[in-house]
Amino acid sequence: MIKGITTIRHVAGSKEFKALSKLFDAMGFERGTPWKTARGQGAPFKVPLGQIEFVEGLETLHADIWIEVTDLDSISGVLAKENVKGAEKIQATAWDSRFLVAEPAKGSKILFWQKNRPAEDAIEGDLNARGMRFGIIVSRWNSFITERLLQGALDALRRSGCSKEDITVVRVPGAFEIPSQARTLAESGKYDAIVTLGCLIRGETTHYEHISTEVTRGIGQSAQETGVPHTYGVLTCENLEQALDRAGLKAGNKGFEAATSAIEMVNLQRKTQNRAKTKAMSKKKKSKGR
Ligand code: DLZ
């Protein structure tokens, strides 16, 4: 029955409205549908998860908008870059988290908080690509976009220490042809990971759903069946504007992200495979000793 929750803040004036909207854009919030009438305007911003919480007792709440984030230091950086006045220093809570309070517009205090990393030793891949070999498959359809994705991917790999000679770029006609080449490169045994880059625009293809489903399935299947990490930098967009945003403008560069994920996956796979090997060896030793 319950569908969602919207916390509405009435801001002091259009200056504050603009300042808050600009800041929330800079922090990467997804915009909802804005509205404007003769009596005012609204700018909704969406969050992946929301809740309403009632609090009783002596706890100091600092602000009535609380935003949980995954990287508080980056938020602090955005606040500094956007010149937000009244952004306080990061503080520790008594409940294993950190927070900071900012007042981006008069009367609108926002508390940003992040849970401290759990103490368990999660296995994660780091972002050092030295000595790794990557195959990048990029489709030529919408090359205006895909070449930007390629530049983003190359930038990520080179900045992370991968040498030029260890990167092979293969161009295919359209997104539909990406999976077969991904599998060919993966099966060659020459690459630690495969980065796939393409751009499907709904307006340009009546069979958009079919192609995008097939491309996604094919890339996933190649990854699972070859055991070589594949990352997905194929844009599936409604229009050119969305594609441009994801290829280096507002929403970052998905080619850069796909390459970064590939580096992380290679490092992660090496770690988990080593752990699995070590476990198997100690099991063998134990059973021999019996
Ligand atoms: C045919 C087609 C269309 C209409 N649109 C796109 C697109 O938006 N993005 C893309 O990468 N490829 C498109 N293609 C081409 C197909 O992916 C494929 O290359 C051709 O159908 C040839 O098999």
CSV table of C-alpha atoms and ligand atoms in Angstrom, one decimal:
chain,number,residue,atom,x,y,z
A,1,MET,CA,0.0,0.0,0.0
A,2,ILE,CA,2.8,2.4,0.9
A,3,LYS,CA,4.6,3.7,-2.2
A,4,GLY,CA,7.2,6.2,-1.1
A,5,ILE,CA,7.9,9.2,1.1
A,6,THR,CA,8.7,12.8,0.3
A,7,THR,CA,10.1,15.1,2.9
A,8,ILE,CA,9.2,18.6,1.8
A,9,ARG,CA,11.2,21.7,2.8
A,10,HIS,CA,10.0,25.1,2.3
A,11,VAL,CA,13.1,27.2,1.5
A,12,ALA,CA,13.4,30.9,2.1
A,13,GLY,CA,13.5,32.2,-1.5
A,14,SER,CA,14.7,31.6,-5.0
A,15,LYS,CA,18.3,32.2,-4.1
A,16,GLU,CA,18.2,29.4,-1.5
A,17,PHE,CA,16.2,27.2,-3.9
A,18,LYS,CA,18.9,27.6,-6.6
A,19,ALA,CA,21.8,27.0,-4.1
A,20,LEU,CA,20.3,23.8,-2.8
A,21,SER,CA,19.4,22.5,-6.3
A,22,LYS,CA,23.0,23.2,-7.5
A,23,LEU,CA,24.5,21.5,-4.5
A,24,PHE,CA,22.3,18.4,-4.8
A,25,ASP,CA,23.1,18.2,-8.5
A,26,ALA,CA,26.8,18.4,-7.6
A,27,MET,CA,26.5,15.6,-5.1
A,28,GLY,CA,25.0,13.3,-7.8
A,29,PHE,CA,21.4,13.1,-6.6
A,30,GLU,CA,19.0,11.9,-9.3
A,31,ARG,CA,16.4,14.6,-10.2
A,32,GLY,CA,12.6,13.8,-10.0
A,33,THR,CA,10.1,15.8,-12.1
A,34,PRO,CA,10.2,19.5,-11.3
A,35,TRP,CA,7.1,21.6,-11.1
A,36,LYS,CA,6.5,25.4,-11.4
A,37,THR,CA,3.3,27.4,-11.0
A,38,ALA,CA,2.5,31.1,-10.5
A,39,ARG,CA,2.7,30.3,-6.8
A,40,GLY,CA,6.0,28.6,-6.6
A,41,GLN,CA,8.2,25.8,-7.8
A,42,GLY,CA,9.5,22.4,-6.6
A,43,ALA,CA,12.6,20.5,-7.3
A,44,PRO,CA,12.4,16.8,-6.2
A,45,PHE,CA,15.6,14.8,-5.7
A,46,LYS,CA,15.4,11.0,-5.4
A,47,VAL,CA,17.3,8.7,-3.1
A,48,PRO,CA,17.7,4.9,-3.4
A,49,LEU,CA,16.3,4.4,0.1
A,50,GLY,CA,14.2,6.5,2.4
A,51,GLN,CA,12.6,6.2,5.8
A,52,ILE,CA,10.8,8.3,8.3
A,53,GLU,CA,12.1,8.1,11.9
A,54,PHE,CA,10.6,9.3,15.1
A,55,VAL,CA,13.0,10.0,17.9
A,56,GLU,CA,12.3,10.5,21.6
A,57,GLY,CA,14.7,11.4,24.4
A,58,LEU,CA,17.7,13.6,24.8
A,59,GLU,CA,19.7,12.9,21.6
A,60,THR,CA,20.8,16.0,19.8
A,61,LEU,CA,19.6,15.7,16.2
A,62,HIS,CA,21.6,18.7,14.7
A,63,ALA,CA,19.3,18.8,11.6
A,64,ASP,CA,16.0,17.5,10.4
A,65,ILE,CA,17.3,16.2,7.1
A,66,TRP,CA,19.7,13.3,7.4
A,67,ILE,CA,21.4,11.9,4.4
A,68,GLU,CA,23.3,8.6,4.7
A,69,VAL,CA,26.3,8.5,2.2
A,70,THR,CA,28.9,5.9,1.3
A,71,ASP,CA,31.8,8.4,1.2
A,72,LEU,CA,31.6,11.2,3.7
A,73,ASP,CA,35.0,12.6,2.7
A,74,SER,CA,33.9,13.1,-0.9
A,75,ILE,CA,30.8,14.9,0.4
A,76,SER,CA,33.0,17.1,2.5
A,77,GLY,CA,35.0,17.8,-0.7
A,78,VAL,CA,31.9,18.7,-2.7
A,79,LEU,CA,30.7,21.1,0.1
A,80,ALA,CA,34.1,22.8,0.0
A,81,LYS,CA,34.2,23.0,-3.8
A,82,GLU,CA,30.7,24.4,-3.9
A,83,ASN,CA,31.7,27.0,-1.2
A,84,VAL,CA,28.9,25.9,1.1
A,85,LYS,CA,29.1,28.1,4.1
A,86,GLY,CA,28.5,26.6,7.6
A,87,ALA,CA,29.8,23.2,6.7
A,88,GLU,CA,31.2,21.8,9.9
A,89,LYS,CA,34.1,19.4,10.4
A,90,ILE,CA,33.5,15.7,10.3
A,91,GLN,CA,32.7,14.3,13.8
A,92,ALA,CA,32.5,10.9,15.3
A,93,THR,CA,29.2,9.7,16.7
A,94,ALA,CA,28.8,7.5,19.8
A,95,TRP,CA,27.2,4.8,17.5
A,96,ASP,CA,30.1,3.9,15.2
A,97,SER,CA,29.5,6.4,12.5
A,98,ARG,CA,30.8,9.8,11.4
A,99,PHE,CA,28.8,12.9,10.4
A,100,LEU,CA,29.0,16.5,9.4
A,101,VAL,CA,26.4,19.2,9.4
A,102,ALA,CA,26.1,21.8,6.6
A,103,GLU,CA,23.7,24.7,6.0
A,104,PRO,CA,23.8,25.2,2.2
A,105,ALA,CA,20.9,27.6,2.4
A,106,LYS,CA,19.7,29.6,5.4
A,107,GLY,CA,17.4,27.6,7.6
A,108,SER,CA,18.1,24.3,5.8
A,109,LYS,CA,20.5,22.3,7.9
A,110,ILE,CA,21.5,18.9,6.5
A,111,LEU,CA,23.4,16.2,8.3
A,112,PHE,CA,25.4,13.8,6.2
A,113,TRP,CA,26.6,10.6,7.8
A,114,GLN,CA,28.4,7.4,7.0
A,115,LYS,CA,28.7,4.2,8.9
A,116,ASN,CA,32.2,3.3,9.9
A,117,ARG,CA,33.5,0.4,7.9
A,118,PRO,CA,32.6,-2.9,9.6
A,119,ALA,CA,35.5,-4.6,11.4
A,120,GLU,CA,35.3,-7.8,9.4
A,121,ASP,CA,38.1,-8.2,6.8
A,122,ALA,CA,36.1,-8.0,3.6
A,123,ILE,CA,38.1,-9.0,0.5
A,124,GLU,CA,38.4,-6.2,-1.9
A,125,GLY,CA,40.3,-5.6,-5.1
A,126,ASP,CA,42.5,-2.5,-5.2
A,127,LEU,CA,43.0,-0.3,-8.2
A,128,ASN,CA,46.6,-1.0,-9.3
A,129,ALA,CA,46.7,-2.2,-12.9
A,130,ARG,CA,50.4,-2.6,-13.3
A,131,GLY,CA,51.3,-5.7,-15.3
A,132,MET,CA,47.6,-6.5,-16.2
A,133,ARG,CA,46.4,-7.1,-19.7
A,134,PHE,CA,43.1,-5.7,-20.9
A,135,GLY,CA,41.0,-6.3,-24.0
A,136,ILE,CA,38.6,-3.4,-24.8
A,137,ILE,CA,35.8,-3.9,-27.2
A,138,VAL,CA,34.2,-0.8,-28.5
A,139,SER,CA,31.3,-0.5,-31.0
A,140,ARG,CA,31.3,2.1,-33.8
A,141,TRP,CA,27.6,2.7,-33.8
A,142,ASN,CA,27.2,6.2,-32.1
A,143,SER,CA,30.9,6.5,-32.3
A,144,PHE,CA,30.6,10.1,-31.1
A,145,ILE,CA,29.7,8.7,-27.7
A,146,THR,CA,31.6,5.4,-27.8
A,147,GLU,CA,34.9,7.1,-28.6
A,148,ARG,CA,34.5,9.2,-25.4
A,149,LEU,CA,33.8,6.0,-23.5
A,150,LEU,CA,37.0,4.6,-24.9
A,151,GLN,CA,39.0,7.7,-24.0
A,152,GLY,CA,37.6,7.4,-20.4
A,153,ALA,CA,38.5,3.7,-20.2
A,154,LEU,CA,42.1,4.2,-21.5
A,155,ASP,CA,42.5,7.1,-19.1
A,156,ALA,CA,41.5,4.9,-16.2
A,157,LEU,CA,43.8,2.0,-17.2
A,158,ARG,CA,46.8,4.2,-17.9
A,159,ARG,CA,46.4,6.3,-14.7
A,160,SER,CA,46.3,3.0,-12.7
A,161,GLY,CA,49.6,1.9,-14.1
A,162,CYS,CA,48.7,-0.3,-17.0
A,163,SER,CA,51.1,0.0,-19.9
A,164,LYS,CA,50.1,0.9,-23.4
A,165,GLU,CA,51.3,-2.4,-24.8
A,166,ASP,CA,49.0,-4.3,-22.4
A,167,ILE,CA,45.9,-2.8,-23.8
A,168,THR,CA,44.2,-4.2,-27.0
A,169,VAL,CA,41.4,-2.2,-28.5
A,170,VAL,CA,39.0,-4.0,-30.8
A,171,ARG,CA,36.3,-2.2,-32.8
A,172,VAL,CA,33.0,-3.9,-33.8
A,173,PRO,CA,30.2,-2.4,-35.9
A,174,GLY,CA,27.5,-2.2,-33.3
A,175,ALA,CA,26.6,-3.2,-29.8
A,176,PHE,CA,25.1,-6.5,-31.0
A,177,GLU,CA,28.5,-7.6,-32.1
A,178,ILE,CA,30.2,-7.0,-28.7
A,179,PRO,CA,29.5,-10.3,-27.0
A,180,SER,CA,31.0,-12.6,-29.7
A,181,GLN,CA,34.2,-10.5,-29.7
A,182,ALA,CA,34.3,-10.4,-25.9
A,183,ARG,CA,34.2,-14.2,-25.9
A,184,THR,CA,36.9,-14.5,-28.6
A,185,LEU,CA,39.3,-12.3,-26.6
A,186,ALA,CA,38.4,-13.9,-23.3
A,187,GLU,CA,39.0,-17.4,-24.7
A,188,SER,CA,42.4,-16.4,-26.2
A,189,GLY,CA,43.8,-16.5,-22.6
A,190,LYS,CA,45.8,-13.3,-23.4
A,191,TYR,CA,43.7,-10.9,-21.2
A,192,ASP,CA,43.1,-10.5,-17.5
A,193,ALA,CA,39.8,-8.7,-18.1
A,194,ILE,CA,37.5,-7.6,-20.9
A,195,VAL,CA,36.0,-4.1,-21.0
A,196,THR,CA,32.9,-3.7,-23.2
A,197,LEU,CA,31.9,-0.3,-24.5
A,198,GLY,CA,28.9,0.6,-26.6
A,199,CYS,CA,25.9,2.9,-26.9
A,200,LEU,CA,22.3,1.9,-27.6
A,201,ILE,CA,19.8,4.7,-28.0
A,202,ARG,CA,16.2,3.7,-27.8
A,203,GLY,CA,15.0,6.4,-30.3
A,204,GLU,CA,17.3,5.0,-32.9
A,205,THR,CA,16.4,1.4,-32.8
A,206,THR,CA,12.9,-0.1,-32.8
A,207,HIS,CA,14.3,-3.4,-31.5
A,208,TYR,CA,16.2,-1.6,-28.7
A,209,GLU,CA,14.9,-4.0,-26.0
A,210,HIS,CA,15.9,-7.1,-28.0
A,211,ILE,CA,19.4,-5.8,-28.7
A,212,SER,CA,20.1,-4.5,-25.2
A,213,THR,CA,18.9,-7.8,-23.6
A,214,GLU,CA,21.0,-9.9,-26.0
A,215,VAL,CA,24.1,-7.8,-25.5
A,216,THR,CA,23.8,-7.8,-21.7
A,217,ARG,CA,23.1,-11.6,-21.6
A,218,GLY,CA,25.9,-12.3,-24.1
A,219,ILE,CA,28.5,-10.4,-22.1
A,220,GLY,CA,27.4,-11.9,-18.8
A,221,GLN,CA,27.5,-15.4,-20.3
A,222,SER,CA,30.9,-14.9,-21.8
A,223,ALA,CA,32.2,-13.8,-18.3
A,224,GLN,CA,30.7,-16.7,-16.5
A,225,GLU,CA,31.7,-19.4,-19.0
A,226,THR,CA,35.3,-18.2,-19.6
A,227,GLY,CA,35.9,-17.1,-16.0
A,228,VAL,CA,37.6,-13.9,-17.2
A,229,PRO,CA,36.1,-10.8,-15.7
A,230,HIS,CA,34.1,-8.7,-18.1
A,231,THR,CA,32.8,-5.2,-17.3
A,232,TYR,CA,29.9,-3.5,-18.8
A,233,GLY,CA,30.3,-0.1,-20.3
A,234,VAL,CA,27.4,-0.3,-22.8
A,235,LEU,CA,25.1,2.7,-22.4
A,236,THR,CA,21.4,2.0,-22.8
A,237,CYS,CA,19.8,5.4,-23.2
A,238,GLU,CA,16.5,7.1,-24.1
A,239,ASN,CA,18.1,9.8,-26.1
A,240,LEU,CA,21.4,11.4,-27.1
A,241,GLU,CA,21.4,13.9,-24.2
A,242,GLN,CA,21.4,11.0,-21.7
A,243,ALA,CA,24.2,9.3,-23.6
A,244,LEU,CA,26.2,12.5,-23.6
A,245,ASP,CA,25.7,12.9,-19.8
A,246,ARG,CA,27.1,9.3,-19.3
A,247,ALA,CA,30.0,9.8,-21.6
A,248,GLY,CA,31.8,12.5,-19.8
A,249,LEU,CA,29.4,15.3,-18.9
A,250,LYS,CA,27.1,15.3,-15.9
A,251,ALA,CA,27.0,11.7,-14.9
A,252,GLY,CA,30.7,10.9,-15.2
A,253,ASN,CA,32.2,8.7,-17.9
A,254,LYS,CA,30.9,5.1,-17.9
A,255,GLY,CA,34.0,4.0,-19.9
A,256,PHE,CA,36.2,5.1,-17.1
A,257,GLU,CA,34.0,3.3,-14.6
A,258,ALA,CA,33.9,0.1,-16.6
A,259,ALA,CA,37.8,0.1,-16.8
A,260,THR,CA,38.1,0.8,-13.1
A,261,SER,CA,35.8,-2.0,-12.3
A,262,ALA,CA,37.8,-4.3,-14.5
A,263,ILE,CA,41.0,-3.5,-12.6
A,264,GLU,CA,39.2,-4.1,-9.3
A,265,MET,CA,37.8,-7.4,-10.5
A,266,VAL,CA,41.2,-8.7,-11.7
A,267,ASN,CA,42.8,-7.9,-8.3
A,268,LEU,CA,39.8,-9.3,-6.5
A,269,GLN,CA,39.9,-12.5,-8.5
A,270,ARG,CA,43.6,-13.0,-7.8
A,271,LYS,CA,43.0,-12.6,-4.1
A,272,THR,CA,40.0,-15.0,-3.9
A,273,GLN,CA,41.7,-17.6,-6.1
A,274,ASN,CA,44.8,-17.5,-3.9
A,275,ARG,CA,42.7,-17.9,-0.8
A,276,ALA,CA,40.8,-20.8,-2.4
A,277,LYS,CA,44.2,-22.4,-3.5
A,278,THR,CA,45.7,-22.0,0.0
A,279,LYS,CA,42.6,-23.5,1.6
A,280,ALA,CA,42.6,-26.5,-0.8
A,281,MET,CA,46.3,-27.1,-0.1
A,282,SER,CA,46.0,-27.0,3.7
A,283,LYS,CA,43.0,-29.4,3.4
A,284,LYS,CA,45.2,-31.8,1.3
A,285,LYS,CA,48.1,-31.5,3.8
A,286,LYS,CA,45.7,-32.3,6.7
A,287,SER,CA,44.2,-35.3,5.0
A,288,LYS,CA,47.7,-36.7,4.2
A,289,GLY,CA,48.8,-36.3,7.8
A,290,ARG,CA,46.0,-38.6,8.9
B,1,DLZ,C1,20.8,-1.5,-36.1
B,1,DLZ,C2,21.2,-0.7,-34.9
B,1,DLZ,C3,20.4,0.3,-34.4
B,1,DLZ,C4,19.1,0.6,-35.1
B,1,DLZ,N1,20.8,1.1,-33.4
B,1,DLZ,C5,21.9,0.8,-32.7
B,1,DLZ,C6,22.3,1.5,-31.6
B,1,DLZ,O1,21.7,2.5,-31.1
B,1,DLZ,N2,23.5,1.2,-31.0
B,1,DLZ,C7,24.4,0.2,-31.5
B,1,DLZ,O2,25.4,0.0,-30.9
B,1,DLZ,N3,24.0,-0.5,-32.5
B,1,DLZ,C8,22.8,-0.2,-33.2
B,1,DLZ,N4,22.5,-0.9,-34.3
B,1,DLZ,C9,23.4,-1.9,-34.8
B,1,DLZ,C10,23.4,-3.3,-34.2
B,1,DLZ,O3,24.0,-3.3,-32.9
B,1,DLZ,C11,24.2,-4.3,-35.1
B,1,DLZ,O4,25.5,-3.8,-35.3
B,1,DLZ,C12,23.6,-4.4,-36.5
B,1,DLZ,O5,22.3,-4.8,-36.4
B,1,DLZ,C13,24.4,-5.4,-37.3
B,1,DLZ,O6,24.3,-6.7,-36.7
